[in-house]
PDB file of C-alpha atoms in Angstrom:
ATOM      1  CA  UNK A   1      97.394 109.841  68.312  1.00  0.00           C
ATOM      2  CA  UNK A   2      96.191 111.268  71.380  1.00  0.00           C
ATOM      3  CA  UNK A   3      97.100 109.765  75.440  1.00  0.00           C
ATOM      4  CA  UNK A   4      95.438 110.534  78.394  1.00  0.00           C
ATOM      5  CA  UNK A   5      98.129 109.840  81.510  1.00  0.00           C
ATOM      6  CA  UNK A   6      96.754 109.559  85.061  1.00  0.00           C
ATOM      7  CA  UNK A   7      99.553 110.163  87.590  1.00  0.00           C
ATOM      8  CA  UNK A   8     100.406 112.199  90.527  1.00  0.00           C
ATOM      9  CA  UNK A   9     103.748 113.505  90.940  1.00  0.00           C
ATOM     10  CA  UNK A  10     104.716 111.765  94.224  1.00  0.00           C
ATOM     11  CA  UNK A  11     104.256 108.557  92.548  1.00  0.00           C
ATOM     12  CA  UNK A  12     108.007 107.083  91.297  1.00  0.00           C
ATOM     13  CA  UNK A  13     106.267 104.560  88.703  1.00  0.00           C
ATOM     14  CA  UNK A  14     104.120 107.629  87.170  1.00  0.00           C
ATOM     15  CA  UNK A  15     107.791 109.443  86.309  1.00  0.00           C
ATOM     16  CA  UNK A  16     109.513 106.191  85.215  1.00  0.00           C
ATOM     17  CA  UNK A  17     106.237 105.160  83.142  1.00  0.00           C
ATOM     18  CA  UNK A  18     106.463 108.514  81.378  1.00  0.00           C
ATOM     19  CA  UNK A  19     109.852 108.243  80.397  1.00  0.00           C
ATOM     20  CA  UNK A  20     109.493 105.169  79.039  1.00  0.00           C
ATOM     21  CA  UNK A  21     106.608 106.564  77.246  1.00  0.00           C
ATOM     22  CA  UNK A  22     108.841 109.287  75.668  1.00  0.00           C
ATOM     23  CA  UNK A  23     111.718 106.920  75.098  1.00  0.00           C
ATOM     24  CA  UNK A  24     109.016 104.426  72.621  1.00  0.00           C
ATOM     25  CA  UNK A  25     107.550 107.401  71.192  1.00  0.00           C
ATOM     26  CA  UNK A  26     111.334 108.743  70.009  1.00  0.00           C
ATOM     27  CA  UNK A  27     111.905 104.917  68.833  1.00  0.00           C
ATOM     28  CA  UNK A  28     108.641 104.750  66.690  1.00  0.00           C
ATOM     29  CA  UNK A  29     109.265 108.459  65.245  1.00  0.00           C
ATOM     30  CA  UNK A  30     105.707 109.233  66.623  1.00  0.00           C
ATOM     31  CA  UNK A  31     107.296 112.225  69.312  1.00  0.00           C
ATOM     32  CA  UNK A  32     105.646 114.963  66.812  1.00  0.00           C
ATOM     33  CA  UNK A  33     102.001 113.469  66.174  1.00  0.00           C
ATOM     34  CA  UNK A  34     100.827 112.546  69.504  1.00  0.00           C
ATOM     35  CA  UNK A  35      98.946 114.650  71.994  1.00  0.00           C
ATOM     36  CA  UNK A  36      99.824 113.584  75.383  1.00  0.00           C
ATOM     37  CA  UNK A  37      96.857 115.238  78.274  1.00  0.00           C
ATOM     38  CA  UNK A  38      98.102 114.598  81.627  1.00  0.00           C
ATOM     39  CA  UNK A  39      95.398 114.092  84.001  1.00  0.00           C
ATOM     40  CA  UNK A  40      95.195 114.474  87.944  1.00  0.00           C
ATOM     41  CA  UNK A  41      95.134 111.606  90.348  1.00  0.00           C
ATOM     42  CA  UNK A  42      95.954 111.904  94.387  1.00  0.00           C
ATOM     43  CA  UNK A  43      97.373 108.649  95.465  1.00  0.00           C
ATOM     44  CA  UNK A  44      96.984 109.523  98.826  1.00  0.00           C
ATOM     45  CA  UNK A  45      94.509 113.279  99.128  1.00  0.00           C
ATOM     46  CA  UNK A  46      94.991 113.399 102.746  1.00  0.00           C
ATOM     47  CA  UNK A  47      98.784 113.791 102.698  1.00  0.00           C
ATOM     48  CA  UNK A  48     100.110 116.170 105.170  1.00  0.00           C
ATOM     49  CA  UNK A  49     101.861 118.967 103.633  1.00  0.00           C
ATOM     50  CA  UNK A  50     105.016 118.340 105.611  1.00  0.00           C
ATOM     51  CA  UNK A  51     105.893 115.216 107.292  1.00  0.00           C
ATOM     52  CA  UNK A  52     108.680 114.109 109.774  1.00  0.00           C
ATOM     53  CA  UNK A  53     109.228 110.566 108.526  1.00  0.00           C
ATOM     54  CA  UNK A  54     111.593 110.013 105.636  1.00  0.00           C
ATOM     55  CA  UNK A  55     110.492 107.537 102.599  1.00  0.00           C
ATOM     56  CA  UNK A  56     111.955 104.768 103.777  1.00  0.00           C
ATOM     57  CA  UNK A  57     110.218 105.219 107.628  1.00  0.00           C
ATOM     58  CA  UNK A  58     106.974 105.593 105.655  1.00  0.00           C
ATOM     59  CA  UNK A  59     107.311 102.949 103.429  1.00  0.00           C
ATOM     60  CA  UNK A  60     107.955 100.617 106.261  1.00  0.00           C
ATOM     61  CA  UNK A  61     104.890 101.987 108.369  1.00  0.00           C
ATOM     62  CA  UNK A  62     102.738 101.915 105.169  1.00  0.00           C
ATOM     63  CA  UNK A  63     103.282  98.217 104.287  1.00  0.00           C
ATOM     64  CA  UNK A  64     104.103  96.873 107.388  1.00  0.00           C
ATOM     65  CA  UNK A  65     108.105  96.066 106.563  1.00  0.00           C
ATOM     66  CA  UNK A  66     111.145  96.303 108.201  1.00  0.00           C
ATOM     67  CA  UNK A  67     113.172  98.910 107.305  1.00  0.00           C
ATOM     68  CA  UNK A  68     115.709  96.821 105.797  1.00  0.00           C
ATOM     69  CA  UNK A  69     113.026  95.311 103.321  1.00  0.00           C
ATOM     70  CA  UNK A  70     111.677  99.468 102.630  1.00  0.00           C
ATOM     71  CA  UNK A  71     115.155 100.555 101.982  1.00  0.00           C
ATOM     72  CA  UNK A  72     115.800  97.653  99.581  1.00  0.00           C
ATOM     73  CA  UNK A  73     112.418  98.326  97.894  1.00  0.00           C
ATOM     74  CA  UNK A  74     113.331 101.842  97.123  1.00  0.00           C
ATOM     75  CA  UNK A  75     117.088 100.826  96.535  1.00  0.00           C
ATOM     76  CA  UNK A  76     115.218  98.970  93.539  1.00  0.00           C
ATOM     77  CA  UNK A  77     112.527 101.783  92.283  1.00  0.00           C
ATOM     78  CA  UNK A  78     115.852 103.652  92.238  1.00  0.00           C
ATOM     79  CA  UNK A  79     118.013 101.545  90.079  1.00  0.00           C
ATOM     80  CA  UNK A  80     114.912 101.484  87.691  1.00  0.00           C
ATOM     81  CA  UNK A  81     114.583 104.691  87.462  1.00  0.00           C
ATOM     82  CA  UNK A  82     118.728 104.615  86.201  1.00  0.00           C
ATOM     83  CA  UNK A  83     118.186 102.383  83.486  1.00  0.00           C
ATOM     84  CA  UNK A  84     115.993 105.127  81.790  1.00  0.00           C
ATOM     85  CA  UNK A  85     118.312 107.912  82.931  1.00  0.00           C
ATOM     86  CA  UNK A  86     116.623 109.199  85.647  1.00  0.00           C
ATOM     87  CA  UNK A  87     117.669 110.059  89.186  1.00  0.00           C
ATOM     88  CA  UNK A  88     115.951 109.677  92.422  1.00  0.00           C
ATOM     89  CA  UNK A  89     117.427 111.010  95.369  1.00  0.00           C
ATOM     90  CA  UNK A  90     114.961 109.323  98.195  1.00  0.00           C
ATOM     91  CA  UNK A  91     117.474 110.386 100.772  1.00  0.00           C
ATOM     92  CA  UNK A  92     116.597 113.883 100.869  1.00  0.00           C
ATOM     93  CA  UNK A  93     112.968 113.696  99.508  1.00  0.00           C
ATOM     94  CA  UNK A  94     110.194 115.366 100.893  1.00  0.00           C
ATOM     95  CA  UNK A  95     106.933 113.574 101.075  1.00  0.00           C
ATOM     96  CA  UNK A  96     104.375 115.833 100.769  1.00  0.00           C
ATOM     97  CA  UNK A  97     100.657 116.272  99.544  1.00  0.00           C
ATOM     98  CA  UNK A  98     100.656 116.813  95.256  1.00  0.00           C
ATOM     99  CA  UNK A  99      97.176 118.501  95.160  1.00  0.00           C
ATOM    100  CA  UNK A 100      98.172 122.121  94.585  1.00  0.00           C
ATOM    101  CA  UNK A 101     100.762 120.971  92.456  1.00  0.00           C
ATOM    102  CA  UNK A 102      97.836 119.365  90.295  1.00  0.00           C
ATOM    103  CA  UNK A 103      95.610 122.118  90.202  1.00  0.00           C
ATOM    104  CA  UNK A 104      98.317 124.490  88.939  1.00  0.00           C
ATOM    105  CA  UNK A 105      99.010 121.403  86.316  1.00  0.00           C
ATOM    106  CA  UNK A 106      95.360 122.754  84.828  1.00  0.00           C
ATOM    107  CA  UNK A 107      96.791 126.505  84.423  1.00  0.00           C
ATOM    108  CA  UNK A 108      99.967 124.539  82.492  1.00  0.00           C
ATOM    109  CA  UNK A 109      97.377 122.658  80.136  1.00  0.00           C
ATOM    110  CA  UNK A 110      95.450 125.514  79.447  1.00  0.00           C
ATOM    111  CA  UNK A 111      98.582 127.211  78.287  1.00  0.00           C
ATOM    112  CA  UNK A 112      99.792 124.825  76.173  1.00  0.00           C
ATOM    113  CA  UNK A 113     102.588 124.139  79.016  1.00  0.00           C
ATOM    114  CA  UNK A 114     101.076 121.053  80.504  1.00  0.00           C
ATOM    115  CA  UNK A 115     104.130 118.566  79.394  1.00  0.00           C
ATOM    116  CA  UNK A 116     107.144 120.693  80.429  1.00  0.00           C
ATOM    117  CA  UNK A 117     105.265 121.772  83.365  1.00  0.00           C
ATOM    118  CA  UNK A 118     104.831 117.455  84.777  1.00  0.00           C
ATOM    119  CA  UNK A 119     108.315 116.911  83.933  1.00  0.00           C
ATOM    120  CA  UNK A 120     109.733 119.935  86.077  1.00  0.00           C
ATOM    121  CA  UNK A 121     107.942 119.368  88.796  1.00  0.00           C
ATOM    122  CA  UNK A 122     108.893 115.517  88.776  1.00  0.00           C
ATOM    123  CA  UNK A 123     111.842 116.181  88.630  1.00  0.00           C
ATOM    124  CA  UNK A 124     111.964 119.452  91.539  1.00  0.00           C
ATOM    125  CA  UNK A 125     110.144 116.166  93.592  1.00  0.00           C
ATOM    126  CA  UNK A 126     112.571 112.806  92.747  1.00  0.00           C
ATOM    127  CA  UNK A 127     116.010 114.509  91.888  1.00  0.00           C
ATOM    128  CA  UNK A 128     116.175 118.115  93.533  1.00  0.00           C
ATOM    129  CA  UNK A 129     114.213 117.446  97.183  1.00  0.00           C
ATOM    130  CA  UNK A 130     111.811 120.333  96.502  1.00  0.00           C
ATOM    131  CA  UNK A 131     108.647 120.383  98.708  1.00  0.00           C
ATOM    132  CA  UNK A 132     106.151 120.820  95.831  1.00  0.00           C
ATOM    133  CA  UNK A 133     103.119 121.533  97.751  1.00  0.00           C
ATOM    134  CA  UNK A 134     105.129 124.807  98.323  1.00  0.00           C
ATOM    135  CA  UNK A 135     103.809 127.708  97.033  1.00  0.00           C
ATOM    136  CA  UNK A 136     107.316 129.065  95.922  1.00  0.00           C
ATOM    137  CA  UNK A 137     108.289 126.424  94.528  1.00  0.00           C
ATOM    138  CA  UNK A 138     105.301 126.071  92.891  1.00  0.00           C
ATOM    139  CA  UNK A 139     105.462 129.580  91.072  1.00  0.00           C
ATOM    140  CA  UNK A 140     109.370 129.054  90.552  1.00  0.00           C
ATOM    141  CA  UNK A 141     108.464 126.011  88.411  1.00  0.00           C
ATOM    142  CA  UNK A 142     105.857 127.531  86.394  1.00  0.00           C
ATOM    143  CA  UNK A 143     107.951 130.984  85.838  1.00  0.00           C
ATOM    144  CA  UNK A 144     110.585 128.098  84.934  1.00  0.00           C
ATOM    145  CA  UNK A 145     108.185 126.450  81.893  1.00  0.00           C
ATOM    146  CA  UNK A 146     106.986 129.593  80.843  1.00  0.00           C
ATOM    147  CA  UNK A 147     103.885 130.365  82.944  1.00  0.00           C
ATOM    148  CA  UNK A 148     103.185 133.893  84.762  1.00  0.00           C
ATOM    149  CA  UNK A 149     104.735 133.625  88.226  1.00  0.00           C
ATOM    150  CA  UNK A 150     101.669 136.420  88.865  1.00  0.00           C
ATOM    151  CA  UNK A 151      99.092 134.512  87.840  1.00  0.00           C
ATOM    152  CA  UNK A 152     100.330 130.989  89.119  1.00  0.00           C
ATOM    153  CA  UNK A 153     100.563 132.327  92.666  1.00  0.00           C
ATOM    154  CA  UNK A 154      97.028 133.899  92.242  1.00  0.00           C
ATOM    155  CA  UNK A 155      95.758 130.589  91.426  1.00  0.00           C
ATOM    156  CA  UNK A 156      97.703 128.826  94.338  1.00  0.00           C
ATOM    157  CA  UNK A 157      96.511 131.388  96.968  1.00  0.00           C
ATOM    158  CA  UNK A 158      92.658 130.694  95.530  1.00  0.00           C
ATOM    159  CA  UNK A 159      90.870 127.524  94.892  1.00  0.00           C
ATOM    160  CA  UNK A 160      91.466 127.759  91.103  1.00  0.00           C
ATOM    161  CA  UNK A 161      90.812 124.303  89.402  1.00  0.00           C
ATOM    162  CA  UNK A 162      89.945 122.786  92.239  1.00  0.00           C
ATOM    163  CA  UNK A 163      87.034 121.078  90.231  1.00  0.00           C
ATOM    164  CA  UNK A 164      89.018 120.261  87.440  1.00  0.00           C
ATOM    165  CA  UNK A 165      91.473 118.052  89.585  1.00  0.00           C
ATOM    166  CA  UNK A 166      88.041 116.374  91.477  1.00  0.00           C
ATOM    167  CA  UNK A 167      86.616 115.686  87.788  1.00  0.00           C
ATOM    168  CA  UNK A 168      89.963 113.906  86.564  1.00  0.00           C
ATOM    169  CA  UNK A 169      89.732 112.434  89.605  1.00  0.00           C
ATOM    170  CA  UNK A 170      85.878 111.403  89.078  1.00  0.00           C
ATOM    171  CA  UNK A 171      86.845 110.266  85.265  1.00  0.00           C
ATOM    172  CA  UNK A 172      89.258 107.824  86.924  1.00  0.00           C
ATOM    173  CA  UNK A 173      86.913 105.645  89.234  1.00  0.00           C
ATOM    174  CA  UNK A 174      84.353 105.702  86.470  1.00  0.00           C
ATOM    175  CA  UNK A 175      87.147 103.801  84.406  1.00  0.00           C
ATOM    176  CA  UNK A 176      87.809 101.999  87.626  1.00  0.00           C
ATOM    177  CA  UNK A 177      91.872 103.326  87.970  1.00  0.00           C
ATOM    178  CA  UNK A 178      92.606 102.621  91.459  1.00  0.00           C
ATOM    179  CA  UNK A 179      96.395 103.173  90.530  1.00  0.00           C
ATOM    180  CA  UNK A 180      98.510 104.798  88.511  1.00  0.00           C
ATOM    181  CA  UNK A 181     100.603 105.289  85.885  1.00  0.00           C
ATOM    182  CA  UNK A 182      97.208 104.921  83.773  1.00  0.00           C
ATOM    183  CA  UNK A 183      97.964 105.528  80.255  1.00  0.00           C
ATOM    184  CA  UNK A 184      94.935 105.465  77.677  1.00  0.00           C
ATOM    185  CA  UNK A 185      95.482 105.603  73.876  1.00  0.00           C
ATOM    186  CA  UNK A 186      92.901 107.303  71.216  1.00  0.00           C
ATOM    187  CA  UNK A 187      90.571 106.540  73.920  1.00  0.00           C
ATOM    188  CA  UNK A 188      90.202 102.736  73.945  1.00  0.00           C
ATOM    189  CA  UNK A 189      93.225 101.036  74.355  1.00  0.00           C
ATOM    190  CA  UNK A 190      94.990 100.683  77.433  1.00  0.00           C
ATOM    191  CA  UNK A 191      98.640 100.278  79.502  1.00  0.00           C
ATOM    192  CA  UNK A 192      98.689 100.038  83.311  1.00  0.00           C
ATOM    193  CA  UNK A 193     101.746 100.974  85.312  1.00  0.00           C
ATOM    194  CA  UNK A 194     105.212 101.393  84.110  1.00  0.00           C
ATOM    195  CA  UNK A 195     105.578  98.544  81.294  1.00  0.00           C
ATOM    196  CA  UNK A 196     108.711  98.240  79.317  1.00  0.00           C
ATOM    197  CA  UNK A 197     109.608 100.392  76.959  1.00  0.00           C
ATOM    198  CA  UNK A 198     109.258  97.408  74.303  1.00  0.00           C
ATOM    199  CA  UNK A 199     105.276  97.564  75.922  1.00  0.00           C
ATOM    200  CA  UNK A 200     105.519 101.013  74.689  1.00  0.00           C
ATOM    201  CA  UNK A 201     106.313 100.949  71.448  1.00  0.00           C
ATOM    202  CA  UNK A 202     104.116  98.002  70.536  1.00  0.00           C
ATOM    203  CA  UNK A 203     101.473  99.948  71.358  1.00  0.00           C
ATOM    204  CA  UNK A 204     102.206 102.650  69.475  1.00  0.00           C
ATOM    205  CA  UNK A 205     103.005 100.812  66.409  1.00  0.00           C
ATOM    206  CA  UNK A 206      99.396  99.117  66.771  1.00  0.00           C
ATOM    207  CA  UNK A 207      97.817 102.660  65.956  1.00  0.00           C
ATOM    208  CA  UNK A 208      99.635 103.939  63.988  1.00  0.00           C
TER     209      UNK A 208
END
């Protein structure tokens, strides 16, 4: 079975979608035969790099609430992400723009370190308040999956798979994905957003 995920790493739903994703695929006893391809999507590509509000002033700006109605949202995205074992620490997180972080996420795939690569970063984002548009802690994360802290940095200091984040990007409007988690199975069938895990695993048990 082969999946396709569109997500971008500052997205909460794309990391709790995911682990749900992992979490059916260990209940169907499919973790071994899939092939999961993780592919780029910018919710927002003209993200500053650094930015002064915190996530619940941004929140509030984006969608026009009060900041008692943006901290309760993300009081909620974080008790979801609990319930499948994750932590978010939204106090200290650092909004930031995900783009280099995708194009190193090419390097990852073409090193067979694509998987390990999405969850470390996710979690250097949600749970450890890491600027990941930061070249450091860019190169930390791949010498921490594996990858050639040489190598990663060259890539980061170029415009190395530039292209290949603008074509995953491309793929996506052609399929009309205007948000994300996208996941698409063998191809045809799809799940949008972060369903349950029961979602999941109904899915899955459909193709096998």
């Amino acid at each position: 079975m082969k999946i396709e995920i569109w997500s971008d790493y500052g997205c909460p739903f794309c990391y709790i979608g995911e682990r749900k994703l992992a979490l059916a695929l260990e209940q169907t006893g499919m973790t071994a035969d899939v092939e999961i391809v993780f592919n780029s999507f910018e919710l927002d590509p003209n993200a500053k790099k650094s930015v002064d509000e915190n996530i619940n002033q941004l929140l509030a700006k984006k969608y026009g609430m009060s900041m008692d109605q943006a901290i309760a949202a993300n009081n909620n995205i974080i008790n979801v992400a609990k319930e499948v074992d994750l932590v978010f620490n939204f106090d200290k997180l650092q909004s930031t723009n995900t783009f280099d972080a995708h194009r190193l996420s090419h390097y990852a795939k073409d090193q067979g370190k694509q998987k390990t690569y999405t969850e470390a970063v996710m979690k250097s984002y949600f749970t450890n308040s890491l600027n990941i548009s930061d070249f450091e802690v860019l190169t930390s994360i791949a010498v921490e999956v594996g990858l050639d802290r040489v190598e990663a940095l060259r890539i980061l200091e170029s415009s190395a798979f530039a292209e290949a984040v603008r074509q995953d990007e491309a793929n996506a409007y052609s399929r009309q994905i205007n948000g994300v988690p996208y996941f698409l199975f063998n191809g045809k069938e799809t799940i949008n957003g972060a369903q349950t895990i029961d979602t999941f695993v109904a899915m899955i048990e459909g193709l096998k």
